[in-house]
């Protein structure tokens, strides 16, 4: 079933549609409410779901998932988490650029961690194999849609290098942000630091 609510009712939940909205003051309030320091990009594979918790264990000054902060009415107005996850196939950086931009704008950002994991599904195929299968099975040509370098993981070290370089060269990632590339072992729950682009 689909309901069609009054659009004005839904606007109650949109900050910029509130009476007296002030963008500068709202941004400052967001910065104060959320102590984001680190974005971690990792794979949507459920076997990799421990990554943000394990990163908080590895970096003791970081907090994840932390606690929600409630106001006097019980509304959720912030949290203590300093790590924000960006969860995408393979943990590839290309999918995270917009989220990094918005996270930095609203909360300020110090670190971006790219975590590629062992036995990732994206290491089970090649870009050519994916394009050929889409062509044969769906009748579409994706070869001009995606760059081959961000589709599949052929080597863990070079995929991390590619993603760290992509982030470093992107205008979306401020030069002061530290970028790290880790391999995460899904069976041992252990990180190996491969690239520290500090
Ligand atoms: Zn994966």
Short mmCIF file of C-alpha atoms and ligand atoms in Angstrom, two decimals:
data_model
loop_
_atom_site.label_atom_id
_atom_site.label_comp_id
_atom_site.label_asym_id
_atom_site.label_seq_id
_atom_site.Cartn_x
_atom_site.Cartn_y
_atom_site.Cartn_z
CA UNK A 1 0.00 0.00 0.00
CA UNK A 2 1.19 3.50 -0.80
CA UNK A 3 -0.06 6.52 1.10
CA UNK A 4 0.13 10.05 -0.25
CA UNK A 5 0.79 12.37 2.68
CA UNK A 6 0.46 16.12 2.54
CA UNK A 7 3.91 17.34 1.40
CA UNK A 8 3.74 20.14 3.95
CA UNK A 9 3.49 17.54 6.69
CA UNK A 10 6.65 15.79 5.54
CA UNK A 11 8.45 19.13 5.40
CA UNK A 12 8.22 19.22 9.20
CA UNK A 13 11.08 16.74 9.08
CA UNK A 14 13.28 18.81 6.77
CA UNK A 15 15.63 21.21 8.52
CA UNK A 16 15.82 23.69 5.65
CA UNK A 17 12.01 23.95 5.50
CA UNK A 18 11.61 25.13 9.09
CA UNK A 19 10.41 28.69 9.80
CA UNK A 20 13.38 30.95 10.44
CA UNK A 21 15.83 28.44 9.01
CA UNK A 22 19.40 29.74 9.16
CA UNK A 23 21.89 27.65 7.18
CA UNK A 24 25.01 28.86 8.98
CA UNK A 25 23.53 28.31 12.43
CA UNK A 26 22.17 24.90 11.44
CA UNK A 27 25.56 23.79 10.14
CA UNK A 28 27.22 24.91 13.38
CA UNK A 29 24.64 22.98 15.40
CA UNK A 30 25.33 19.84 13.37
CA UNK A 31 29.07 20.20 13.86
CA UNK A 32 28.54 20.44 17.62
CA UNK A 33 26.10 17.52 17.78
CA UNK A 34 28.22 14.96 15.93
CA UNK A 35 31.93 14.44 16.64
CA UNK A 36 32.70 12.74 13.32
CA UNK A 37 36.40 12.29 12.73
CA UNK A 38 36.76 9.20 10.56
CA UNK A 39 34.89 7.80 7.57
CA UNK A 40 35.55 4.12 6.92
CA UNK A 41 34.69 2.68 3.52
CA UNK A 42 34.14 -1.07 3.47
CA UNK A 43 32.25 -3.84 1.71
CA UNK A 44 28.55 -4.59 2.11
CA UNK A 45 29.41 -8.28 2.57
CA UNK A 46 27.93 -9.24 5.99
CA UNK A 47 31.20 -11.02 6.80
CA UNK A 48 32.88 -7.60 6.83
CA UNK A 49 30.33 -5.97 9.14
CA UNK A 50 32.71 -5.95 12.11
CA UNK A 51 35.01 -3.44 10.44
CA UNK A 52 33.86 -0.19 12.13
CA UNK A 53 33.78 -1.82 15.60
CA UNK A 54 37.21 -3.35 15.05
CA UNK A 55 38.54 -0.02 13.78
CA UNK A 56 37.38 1.61 17.02
CA UNK A 57 39.29 -1.12 18.89
CA UNK A 58 42.39 -0.47 16.80
CA UNK A 59 42.15 3.31 17.20
CA UNK A 60 41.18 3.76 20.87
CA UNK A 61 40.45 7.47 20.53
CA UNK A 62 37.59 6.61 18.15
CA UNK A 63 34.03 5.65 19.11
CA UNK A 64 31.70 3.28 17.26
CA UNK A 65 28.78 2.78 17.41
CA UNK A 66 28.67 5.07 20.45
CA UNK A 67 25.48 6.39 22.02
CA UNK A 68 22.62 8.46 20.74
CA UNK A 69 22.13 11.88 22.35
CA UNK A 70 18.52 12.74 23.18
CA UNK A 71 17.02 16.13 23.98
CA UNK A 72 14.53 16.77 26.78
CA UNK A 73 11.68 15.54 24.56
CA UNK A 74 13.44 12.28 23.75
CA UNK A 75 14.20 13.33 20.18
CA UNK A 76 17.47 12.11 18.71
CA UNK A 77 19.69 15.16 18.28
CA UNK A 78 23.16 13.70 17.99
CA UNK A 79 25.48 10.84 18.79
CA UNK A 80 28.89 10.14 20.26
CA UNK A 81 30.13 8.15 17.27
CA UNK A 82 33.35 9.46 15.73
CA UNK A 83 33.35 6.85 12.95
CA UNK A 84 30.84 6.91 10.09
CA UNK A 85 30.67 3.86 7.82
CA UNK A 86 30.23 4.02 4.06
CA UNK A 87 29.22 0.51 3.05
CA UNK A 88 29.51 -0.35 -0.65
CA UNK A 89 30.47 -3.31 -2.83
CA UNK A 90 34.14 -4.07 -2.32
CA UNK A 91 34.62 -1.01 -0.12
CA UNK A 92 35.66 0.98 -3.16
CA UNK A 93 36.46 4.67 -2.80
CA UNK A 94 34.67 5.81 -5.94
CA UNK A 95 31.33 5.17 -4.26
CA UNK A 96 32.24 7.20 -1.17
CA UNK A 97 33.20 10.60 -2.60
CA UNK A 98 29.79 12.24 -2.18
CA UNK A 99 29.47 10.93 1.38
CA UNK A 100 32.94 12.22 2.23
CA UNK A 101 32.07 15.65 0.86
CA UNK A 102 28.87 15.91 2.89
CA UNK A 103 30.47 14.49 6.03
CA UNK A 104 33.27 17.02 5.85
CA UNK A 105 30.91 19.91 5.17
CA UNK A 106 28.63 19.12 8.09
CA UNK A 107 30.94 17.69 10.71
CA UNK A 108 34.58 18.18 9.68
CA UNK A 109 36.68 15.18 8.80
CA UNK A 110 40.17 14.08 9.87
CA UNK A 111 40.59 10.59 8.44
CA UNK A 112 39.33 8.40 5.63
CA UNK A 113 39.99 4.67 5.97
CA UNK A 114 39.62 2.36 2.98
CA UNK A 115 39.25 -1.25 4.11
CA UNK A 116 39.31 -4.05 1.52
CA UNK A 117 38.68 -7.48 2.97
CA UNK A 118 39.96 -11.01 2.46
CA UNK A 119 37.95 -13.32 0.19
CA UNK A 120 35.87 -10.43 -1.12
CA UNK A 121 33.22 -11.27 -3.68
CA UNK A 122 34.67 -8.54 -5.90
CA UNK A 123 37.83 -10.64 -6.17
CA UNK A 124 35.81 -13.53 -7.65
CA UNK A 125 35.26 -11.97 -11.09
CA UNK A 126 37.00 -9.77 -13.61
CA UNK A 127 35.61 -6.55 -15.11
CA UNK A 128 35.58 -8.23 -18.53
CA UNK A 129 33.67 -11.18 -17.11
CA UNK A 130 31.06 -8.86 -15.58
CA UNK A 131 30.64 -6.89 -18.81
CA UNK A 132 30.34 -10.06 -20.87
CA UNK A 133 27.79 -11.57 -18.47
CA UNK A 134 25.65 -8.41 -18.47
CA UNK A 135 25.83 -8.36 -22.24
CA UNK A 136 24.78 -12.02 -22.53
CA UNK A 137 22.23 -12.13 -19.71
CA UNK A 138 20.72 -8.64 -19.66
CA UNK A 139 21.45 -7.48 -23.19
CA UNK A 140 23.18 -4.29 -22.03
CA UNK A 141 26.68 -2.92 -22.45
CA UNK A 142 28.10 -1.57 -19.19
CA UNK A 143 31.65 -1.20 -20.45
CA UNK A 144 31.28 2.57 -20.79
CA UNK A 145 29.38 2.96 -17.51
CA UNK A 146 32.06 1.96 -15.00
CA UNK A 147 35.81 2.23 -14.95
CA UNK A 148 37.37 -1.20 -14.77
CA UNK A 149 39.72 -0.24 -11.92
CA UNK A 150 36.91 0.16 -9.37
CA UNK A 151 34.76 -2.83 -10.30
CA UNK A 152 36.73 -5.88 -9.24
CA UNK A 153 39.64 -6.46 -6.87
CA UNK A 154 42.45 -8.19 -8.75
CA UNK A 155 45.19 -7.53 -6.17
CA UNK A 156 44.54 -6.24 -2.65
CA UNK A 157 47.56 -3.97 -2.53
CA UNK A 158 46.96 -2.35 -5.91
CA UNK A 159 43.23 -1.94 -5.25
CA UNK A 160 44.03 -0.10 -2.03
CA UNK A 161 46.67 2.00 -3.78
CA UNK A 162 44.20 2.87 -6.53
CA UNK A 163 41.54 3.89 -4.01
CA UNK A 164 43.89 5.92 -1.79
CA UNK A 165 45.21 7.73 -4.88
CA UNK A 166 41.66 8.34 -6.10
CA UNK A 167 40.75 9.91 -2.75
CA UNK A 168 43.95 11.92 -2.58
CA UNK A 169 43.45 13.30 -6.07
CA UNK A 170 39.76 14.09 -5.58
CA UNK A 171 38.75 17.68 -4.94
CA UNK A 172 36.14 16.22 -2.55
CA UNK A 173 38.81 15.15 -0.05
CA UNK A 174 40.57 18.07 1.67
CA UNK A 175 44.38 17.89 1.65
CA UNK A 176 44.49 17.91 5.47
CA UNK A 177 42.49 14.66 5.69
CA UNK A 178 44.61 11.59 6.38
CA UNK A 179 43.94 8.59 4.14
CA UNK A 180 44.68 5.01 5.15
CA UNK A 181 44.40 1.71 3.30
CA UNK A 182 43.87 -1.48 5.30
CA UNK A 183 43.26 -5.12 4.46
CA UNK A 184 40.75 -6.65 6.89
CA UNK A 185 40.94 -10.38 7.54
CA UNK A 186 37.32 -11.49 7.98
CA UNK A 187 38.28 -14.69 9.84
CA UNK A 188 40.79 -13.19 12.27
CA UNK A 189 39.04 -9.78 12.56
CA UNK A 190 42.45 -8.20 12.05
CA UNK A 191 43.63 -5.21 10.07
CA UNK A 192 46.87 -4.99 8.15
CA UNK A 193 47.95 -1.46 7.35
CA UNK A 194 49.01 -1.38 3.70
CA UNK A 195 49.01 2.35 2.96
CA UNK A 196 49.41 5.24 5.37
CA UNK A 197 49.12 8.33 3.23
CA UNK A 198 49.46 10.61 6.23
ZN1 LIG B 1 33.50 -7.84 -0.18
#
